[in-house]
Every structure is written in C-alpha cells, then in structure tokens.
CSV table of C-alpha atoms and ligand atoms in Angstrom, one decimal:
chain,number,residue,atom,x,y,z
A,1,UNK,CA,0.0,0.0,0.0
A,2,UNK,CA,2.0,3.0,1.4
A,3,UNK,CA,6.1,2.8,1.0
A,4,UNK,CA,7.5,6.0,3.1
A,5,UNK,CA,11.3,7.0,2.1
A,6,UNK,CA,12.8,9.6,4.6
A,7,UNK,CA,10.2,11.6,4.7
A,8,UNK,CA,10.3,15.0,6.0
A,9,UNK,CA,7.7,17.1,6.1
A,10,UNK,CA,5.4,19.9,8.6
A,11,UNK,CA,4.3,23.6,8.3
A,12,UNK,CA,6.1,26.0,6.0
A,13,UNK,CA,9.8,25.6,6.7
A,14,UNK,CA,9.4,24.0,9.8
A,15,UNK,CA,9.8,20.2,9.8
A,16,UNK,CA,7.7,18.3,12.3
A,17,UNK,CA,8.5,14.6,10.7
A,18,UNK,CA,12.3,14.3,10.4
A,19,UNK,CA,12.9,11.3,8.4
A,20,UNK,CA,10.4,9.1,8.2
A,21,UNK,CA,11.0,5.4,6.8
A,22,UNK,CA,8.1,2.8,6.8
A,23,UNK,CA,5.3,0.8,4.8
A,24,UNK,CA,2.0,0.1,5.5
A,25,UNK,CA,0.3,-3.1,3.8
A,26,UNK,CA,-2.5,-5.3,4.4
A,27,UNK,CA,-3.2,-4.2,7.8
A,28,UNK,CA,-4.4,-2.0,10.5
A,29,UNK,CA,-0.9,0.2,11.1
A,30,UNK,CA,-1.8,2.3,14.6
A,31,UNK,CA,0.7,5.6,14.6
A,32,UNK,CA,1.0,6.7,18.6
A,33,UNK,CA,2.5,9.1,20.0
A,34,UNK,CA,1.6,12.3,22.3
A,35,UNK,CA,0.2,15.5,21.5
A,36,UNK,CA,2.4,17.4,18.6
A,37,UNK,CA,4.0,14.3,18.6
A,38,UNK,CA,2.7,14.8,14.5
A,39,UNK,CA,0.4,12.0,14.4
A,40,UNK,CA,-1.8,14.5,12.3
A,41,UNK,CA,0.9,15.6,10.2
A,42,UNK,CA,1.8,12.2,9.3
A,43,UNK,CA,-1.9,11.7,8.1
A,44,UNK,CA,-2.6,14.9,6.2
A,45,UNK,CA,0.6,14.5,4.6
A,46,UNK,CA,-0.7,10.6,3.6
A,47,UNK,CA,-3.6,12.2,2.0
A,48,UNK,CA,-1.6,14.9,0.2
A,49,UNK,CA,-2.5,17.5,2.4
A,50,UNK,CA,0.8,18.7,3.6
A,51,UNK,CA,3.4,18.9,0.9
A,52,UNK,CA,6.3,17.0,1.1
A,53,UNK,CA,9.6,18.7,2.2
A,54,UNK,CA,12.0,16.2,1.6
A,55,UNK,CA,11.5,12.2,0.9
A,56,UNK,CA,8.6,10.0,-1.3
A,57,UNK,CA,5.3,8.4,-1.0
A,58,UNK,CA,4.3,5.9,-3.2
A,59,UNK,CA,0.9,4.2,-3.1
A,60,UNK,CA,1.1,0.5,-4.5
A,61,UNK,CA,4.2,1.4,-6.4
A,62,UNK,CA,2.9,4.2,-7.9
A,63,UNK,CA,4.6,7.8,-6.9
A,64,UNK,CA,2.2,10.4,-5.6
A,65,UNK,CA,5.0,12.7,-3.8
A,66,UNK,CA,3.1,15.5,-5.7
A,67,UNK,CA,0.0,14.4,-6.0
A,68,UNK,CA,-3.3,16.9,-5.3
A,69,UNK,CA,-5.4,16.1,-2.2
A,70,UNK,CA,-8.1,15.9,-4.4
A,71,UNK,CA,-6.8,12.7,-6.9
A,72,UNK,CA,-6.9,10.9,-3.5
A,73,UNK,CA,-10.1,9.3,-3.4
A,74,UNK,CA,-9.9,8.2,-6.8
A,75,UNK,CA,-7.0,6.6,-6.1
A,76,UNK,CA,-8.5,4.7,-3.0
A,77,UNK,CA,-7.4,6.8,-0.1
A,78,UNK,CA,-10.1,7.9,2.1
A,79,UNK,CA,-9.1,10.7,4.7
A,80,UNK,CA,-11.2,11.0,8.1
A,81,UNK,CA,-9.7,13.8,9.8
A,82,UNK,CA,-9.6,14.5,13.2
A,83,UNK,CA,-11.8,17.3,14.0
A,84,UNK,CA,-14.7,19.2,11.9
A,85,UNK,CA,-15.3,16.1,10.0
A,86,UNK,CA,-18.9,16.4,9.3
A,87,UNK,CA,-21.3,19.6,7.9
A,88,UNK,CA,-23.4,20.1,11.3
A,89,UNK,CA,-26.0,21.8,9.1
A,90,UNK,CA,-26.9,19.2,7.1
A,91,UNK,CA,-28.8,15.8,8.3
A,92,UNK,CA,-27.2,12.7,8.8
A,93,UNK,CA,-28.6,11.1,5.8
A,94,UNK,CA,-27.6,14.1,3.5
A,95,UNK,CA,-24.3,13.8,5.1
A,96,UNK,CA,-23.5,10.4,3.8
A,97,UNK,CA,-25.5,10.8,0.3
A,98,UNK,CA,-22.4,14.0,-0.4
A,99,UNK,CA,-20.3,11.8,0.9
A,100,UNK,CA,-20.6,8.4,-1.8
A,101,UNK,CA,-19.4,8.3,-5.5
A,102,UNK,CA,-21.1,5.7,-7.2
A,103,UNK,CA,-19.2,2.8,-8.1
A,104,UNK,CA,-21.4,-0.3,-8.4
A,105,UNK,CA,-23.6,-0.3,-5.7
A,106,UNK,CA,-25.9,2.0,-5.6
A,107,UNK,CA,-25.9,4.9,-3.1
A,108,UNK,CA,-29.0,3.8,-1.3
A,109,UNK,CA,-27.4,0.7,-0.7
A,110,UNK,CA,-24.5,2.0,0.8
A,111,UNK,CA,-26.2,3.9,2.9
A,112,UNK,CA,-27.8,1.1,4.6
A,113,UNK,CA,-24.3,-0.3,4.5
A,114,UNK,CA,-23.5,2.7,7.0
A,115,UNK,CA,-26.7,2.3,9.2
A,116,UNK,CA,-26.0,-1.6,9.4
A,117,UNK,CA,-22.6,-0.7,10.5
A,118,UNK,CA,-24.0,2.4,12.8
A,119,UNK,CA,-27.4,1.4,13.6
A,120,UNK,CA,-27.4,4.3,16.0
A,121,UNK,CA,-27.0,6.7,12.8
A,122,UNK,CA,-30.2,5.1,11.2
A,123,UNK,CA,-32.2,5.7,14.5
A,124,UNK,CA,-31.0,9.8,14.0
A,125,UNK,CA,-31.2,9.5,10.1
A,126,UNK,CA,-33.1,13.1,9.8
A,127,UNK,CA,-31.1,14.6,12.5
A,128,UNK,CA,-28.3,17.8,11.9
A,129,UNK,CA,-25.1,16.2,12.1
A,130,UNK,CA,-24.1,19.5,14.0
A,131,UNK,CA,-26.6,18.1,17.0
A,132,UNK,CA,-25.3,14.5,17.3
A,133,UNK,CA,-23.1,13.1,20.0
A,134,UNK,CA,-19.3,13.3,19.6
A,135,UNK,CA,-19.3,9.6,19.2
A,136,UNK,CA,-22.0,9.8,17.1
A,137,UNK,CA,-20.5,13.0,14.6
A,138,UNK,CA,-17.3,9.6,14.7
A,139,UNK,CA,-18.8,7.3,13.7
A,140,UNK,CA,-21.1,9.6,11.0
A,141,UNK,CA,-17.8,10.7,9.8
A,142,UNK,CA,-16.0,7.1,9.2
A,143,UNK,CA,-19.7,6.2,7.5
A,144,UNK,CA,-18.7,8.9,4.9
A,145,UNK,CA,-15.8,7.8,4.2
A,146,UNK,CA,-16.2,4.4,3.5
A,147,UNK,CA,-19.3,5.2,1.3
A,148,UNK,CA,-15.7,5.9,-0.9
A,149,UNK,CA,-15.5,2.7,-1.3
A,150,UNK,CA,-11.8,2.9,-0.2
A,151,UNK,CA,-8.8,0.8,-0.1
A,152,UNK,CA,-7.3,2.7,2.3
A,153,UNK,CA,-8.8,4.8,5.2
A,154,UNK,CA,-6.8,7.4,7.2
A,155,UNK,CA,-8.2,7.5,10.6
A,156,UNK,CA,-7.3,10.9,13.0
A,157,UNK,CA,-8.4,10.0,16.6
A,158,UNK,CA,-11.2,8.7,16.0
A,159,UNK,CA,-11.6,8.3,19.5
A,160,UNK,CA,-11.2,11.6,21.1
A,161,UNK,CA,-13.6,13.0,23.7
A,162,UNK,CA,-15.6,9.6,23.5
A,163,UNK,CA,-16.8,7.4,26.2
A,164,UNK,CA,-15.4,3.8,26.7
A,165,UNK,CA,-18.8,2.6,25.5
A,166,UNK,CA,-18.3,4.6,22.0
A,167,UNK,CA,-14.7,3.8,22.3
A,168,UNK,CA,-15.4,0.2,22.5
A,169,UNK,CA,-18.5,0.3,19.6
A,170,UNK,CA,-16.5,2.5,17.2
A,171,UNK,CA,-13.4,0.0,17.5
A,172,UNK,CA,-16.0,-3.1,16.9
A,173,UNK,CA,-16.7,-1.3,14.1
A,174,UNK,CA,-13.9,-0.3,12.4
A,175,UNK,CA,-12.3,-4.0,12.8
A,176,UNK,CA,-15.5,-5.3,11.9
A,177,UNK,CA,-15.1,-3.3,8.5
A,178,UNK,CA,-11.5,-4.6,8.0
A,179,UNK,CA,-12.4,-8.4,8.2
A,180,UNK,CA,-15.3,-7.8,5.7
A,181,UNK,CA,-13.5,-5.4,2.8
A,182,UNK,CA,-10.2,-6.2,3.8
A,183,UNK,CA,-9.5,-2.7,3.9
A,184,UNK,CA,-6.0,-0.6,5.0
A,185,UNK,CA,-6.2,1.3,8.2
A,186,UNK,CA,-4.2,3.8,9.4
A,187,UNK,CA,-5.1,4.9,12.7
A,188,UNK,CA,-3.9,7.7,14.6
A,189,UNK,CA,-4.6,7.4,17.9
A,190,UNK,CA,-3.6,9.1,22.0
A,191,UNK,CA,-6.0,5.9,23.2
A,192,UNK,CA,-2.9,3.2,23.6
A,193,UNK,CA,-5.3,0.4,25.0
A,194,UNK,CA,-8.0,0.5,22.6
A,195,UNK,CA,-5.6,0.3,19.9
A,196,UNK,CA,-3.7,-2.4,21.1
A,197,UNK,CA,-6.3,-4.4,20.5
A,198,UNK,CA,-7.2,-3.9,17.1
A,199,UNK,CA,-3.8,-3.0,15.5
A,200,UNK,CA,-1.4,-5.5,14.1
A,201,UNK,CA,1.6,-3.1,14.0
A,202,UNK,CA,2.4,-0.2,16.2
A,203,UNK,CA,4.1,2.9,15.3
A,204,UNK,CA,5.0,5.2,18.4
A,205,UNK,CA,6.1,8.7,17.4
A,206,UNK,CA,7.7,11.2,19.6
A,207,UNK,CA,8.3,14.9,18.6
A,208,UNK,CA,8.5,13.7,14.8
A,209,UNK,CA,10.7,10.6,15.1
A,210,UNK,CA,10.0,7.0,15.0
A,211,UNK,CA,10.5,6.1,18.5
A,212,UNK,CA,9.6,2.2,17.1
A,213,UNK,CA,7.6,0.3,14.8
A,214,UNK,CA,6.6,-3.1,15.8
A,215,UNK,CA,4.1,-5.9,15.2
A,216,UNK,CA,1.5,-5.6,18.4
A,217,UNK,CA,2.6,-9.1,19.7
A,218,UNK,CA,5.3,-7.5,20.5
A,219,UNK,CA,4.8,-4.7,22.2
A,220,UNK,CA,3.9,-4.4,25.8
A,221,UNK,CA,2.6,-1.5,27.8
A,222,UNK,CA,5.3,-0.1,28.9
A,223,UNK,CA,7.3,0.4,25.2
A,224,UNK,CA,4.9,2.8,24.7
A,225,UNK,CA,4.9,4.9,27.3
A,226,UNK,CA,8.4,5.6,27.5
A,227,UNK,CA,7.6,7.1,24.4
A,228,UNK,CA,5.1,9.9,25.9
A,229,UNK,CA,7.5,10.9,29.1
A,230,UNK,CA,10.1,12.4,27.1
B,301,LIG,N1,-0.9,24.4,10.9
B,301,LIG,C1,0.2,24.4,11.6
B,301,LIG,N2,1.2,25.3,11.5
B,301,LIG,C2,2.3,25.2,12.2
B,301,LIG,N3,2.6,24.2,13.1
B,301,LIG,C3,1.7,23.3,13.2
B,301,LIG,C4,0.4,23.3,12.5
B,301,LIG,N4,-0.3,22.2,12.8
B,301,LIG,C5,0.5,21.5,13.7
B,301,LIG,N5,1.7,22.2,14.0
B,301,LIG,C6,2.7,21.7,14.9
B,301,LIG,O1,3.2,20.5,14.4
B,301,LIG,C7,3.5,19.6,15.6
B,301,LIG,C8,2.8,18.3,15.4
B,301,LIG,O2,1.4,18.5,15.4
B,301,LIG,P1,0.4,17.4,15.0
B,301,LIG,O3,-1.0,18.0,14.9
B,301,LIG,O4,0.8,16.6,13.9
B,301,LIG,O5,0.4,16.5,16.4
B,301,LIG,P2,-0.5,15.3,16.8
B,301,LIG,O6,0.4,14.1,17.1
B,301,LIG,O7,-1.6,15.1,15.8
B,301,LIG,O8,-1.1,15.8,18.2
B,301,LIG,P3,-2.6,15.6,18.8
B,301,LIG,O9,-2.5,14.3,19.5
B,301,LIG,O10,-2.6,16.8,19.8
B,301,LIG,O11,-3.6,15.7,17.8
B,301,LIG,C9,3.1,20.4,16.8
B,301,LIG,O12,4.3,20.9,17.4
B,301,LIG,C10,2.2,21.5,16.3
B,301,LIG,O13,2.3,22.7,17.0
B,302,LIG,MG1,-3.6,15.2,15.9
C-alpha cells in the first residue's frame, strides 16, 4: 500500500516529521505518540495534504509525492480527519448521500451499509449532524468515508472526547469493516489500550521521530509509554 522514504515534512519551513522510513500493507498500522508528537501531520501528509519537504510516497508502487489532495479518493485513499469532519447543518442522511461516489452499488445501498454498521446513525437518520453526540459525529464521519469505497482509510483519533462505551463500539466497528473489505487502516490514535487491540503493528512517534515500529505481539505497555515521558 503506502512505501514511506525519509520523509520530511510539517508547516512552511518547519519540519515536524524528520525522516520518516516505513510501509504500510495489508493491515491496521496504529501511529502513537503524544500530542504534537505529529500523528496529524503524518496523516494529512498521507492524504496529500501537507506537501512534502524532503523524501517520497508511493501508493502501490505508484509515486504520488506530488500528487493533489483531491486525486486521492480516486486513487483509494479515504481521509477522516480529526476534528470538523462532518457539515453540522446538514442531516445525517444528506451527510453520507455527499459523501458516496457511485461505483457499483448504488448509493442507497451503501447507505444502509452505513446504518448496518451504525445502527445508531439510522435511529438519527433526519437529525443535523451539527446536533449528534461526539461519538455519534465519529462514527457519522468514518460512514462517509467508506461510502468511498476505499482501499485505504486514514483515521485521525477517532476516539477523542468519547466514552469507553463509544470507544469500544467505534473499535468493533472499524475492525469489523477490516475483516469484511479487507481494507488498510491507518489509525492515529492518543488511546494506547484501545488500539492495542485492534492493531497488528504499532508505530510510536515522539516529537517527529520514530520512536519504534513493531508488530503488536510484540509490544507491551510499557514500550509505549516511555515514548510519551520524554
Ligand atoms: N498548521 C500548523 N502550522 C504550524 N505548526 C503546526 C500546524 N499544525 C501543527 N503544527 C505543529 O506540528 C507539531 C505536530 O502537530 P500534530 O498536529 O501533527 O500532532 P498530533 O500528534 O496530531 O497531536 P494531537 O494528539 O494533539 O492531535 C506540533 O508541534 C504543532 O504545534
Ligand atoms: Mg492530531
């Protein structure tokens, strides 16, 4: 999927990532690390976002260093990102109806893809998104993405500001959605436990370096805290 080469990139002349070097296949790849530890940099500059400063990105061997935000989706990206992820004035159901290109389904029928996933977004179908929950506005803004169709789905904290309860449903979720489209997760996440659980390998960041990368059965606890005391 992704191949990372020394990657540098951040705001204007500042560089937040240093030198990034990792890929991300088949799998649900977590990225850790505490905050402005540039868990969101990493992920806007996946979804061509951020420019790069220095380094390359290739997305199943193909280059997209320069690519446009925009050529993303097309080319099976799909970017959920971490806070005004929704249009509040709109309903949930016109929410994910702007959200879905057609492919071969038809957009009804991914809607009801959504609500099956989210049966808690069907019960507030005709409800402003702006009005919902913060779990809810979650798991109405992963429902939008996936009505992409993507390969790949760029995650930013889902989980932030949620309950355990959400927490615990919006993870179901999203590695229910895995095992049934065999889809590539990245996940940024601050919730260590949670992730743990779903991931299968573990990135932990910390002030723009890769403080390690490792499959999840090998990781305990305590690797990744060392990384948020520093
Ligand atoms: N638009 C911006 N302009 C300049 N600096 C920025 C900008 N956005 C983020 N930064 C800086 O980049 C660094 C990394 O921020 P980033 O948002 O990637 O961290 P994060 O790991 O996502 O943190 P959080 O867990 O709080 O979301 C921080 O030092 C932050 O101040
Ligand atoms: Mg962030």
């Amino acid at each position: 999927m992704f191949d990372v080469q020394s990657l540098r990139s951040g705001y204007g002349e500042m560089s937040v990532l240093k030198d990034l070097t990792f890929s991300v296949s088949d799998e649900i790849f977590a990225v850790l690390g505490a905050n402005g530890a540039g868990k969101t940099t990493l992920l806007k500059t996946l979804a061509r976002l951020l420019p790069l400063q220095a380094g390359s990105l290739s997305l199943n061997g193909a280059d997209v260093s320069r690519s446009p935000a925009y050529a993303m989706p097309d080319a099976g990206v799909a970017y959920v990102p971490q806070e005004e992820n929704v249009f509040p004035d709109l309903s949930v159901q016109e929410n994910l109806s702007i959200g879905g290109r057609t492919g071969h389904r038809t957009k009804a029928e991914k809607i009801e893809e959504v609500f099956a996933l989210f049966p808690r977004l069907k019960e507030r179908r005709g409800q402003a998104a702006g009005s919902l929950s913060g779990g809810e506005g979650q798991m109405l803004a992963v429902g939008r993405a996936l009505m992409q169709d993507p390969k790949v789905l760029l995650l930013d904290e889902p989980s932030a500001g949620l309950s355990p309860l959400f927490v615990d449903a919006l993870f179901s979720s999203i590695a229910e959605t895995r095992k049934e489209r065999g889809l590539t997760i990245v996940l940024a996440e601050q919730n260590a436990v949670k992730t743990l659980e779903i991931a299968d390998r573990v990135m932990v960041l910390s002030l723009g370096e890769m403080h390690l990368l490792r499959p999840r059965s090998e990781l305990q606890m305590s690797d990744i805290t060392a990384a948020y005391h520093i």
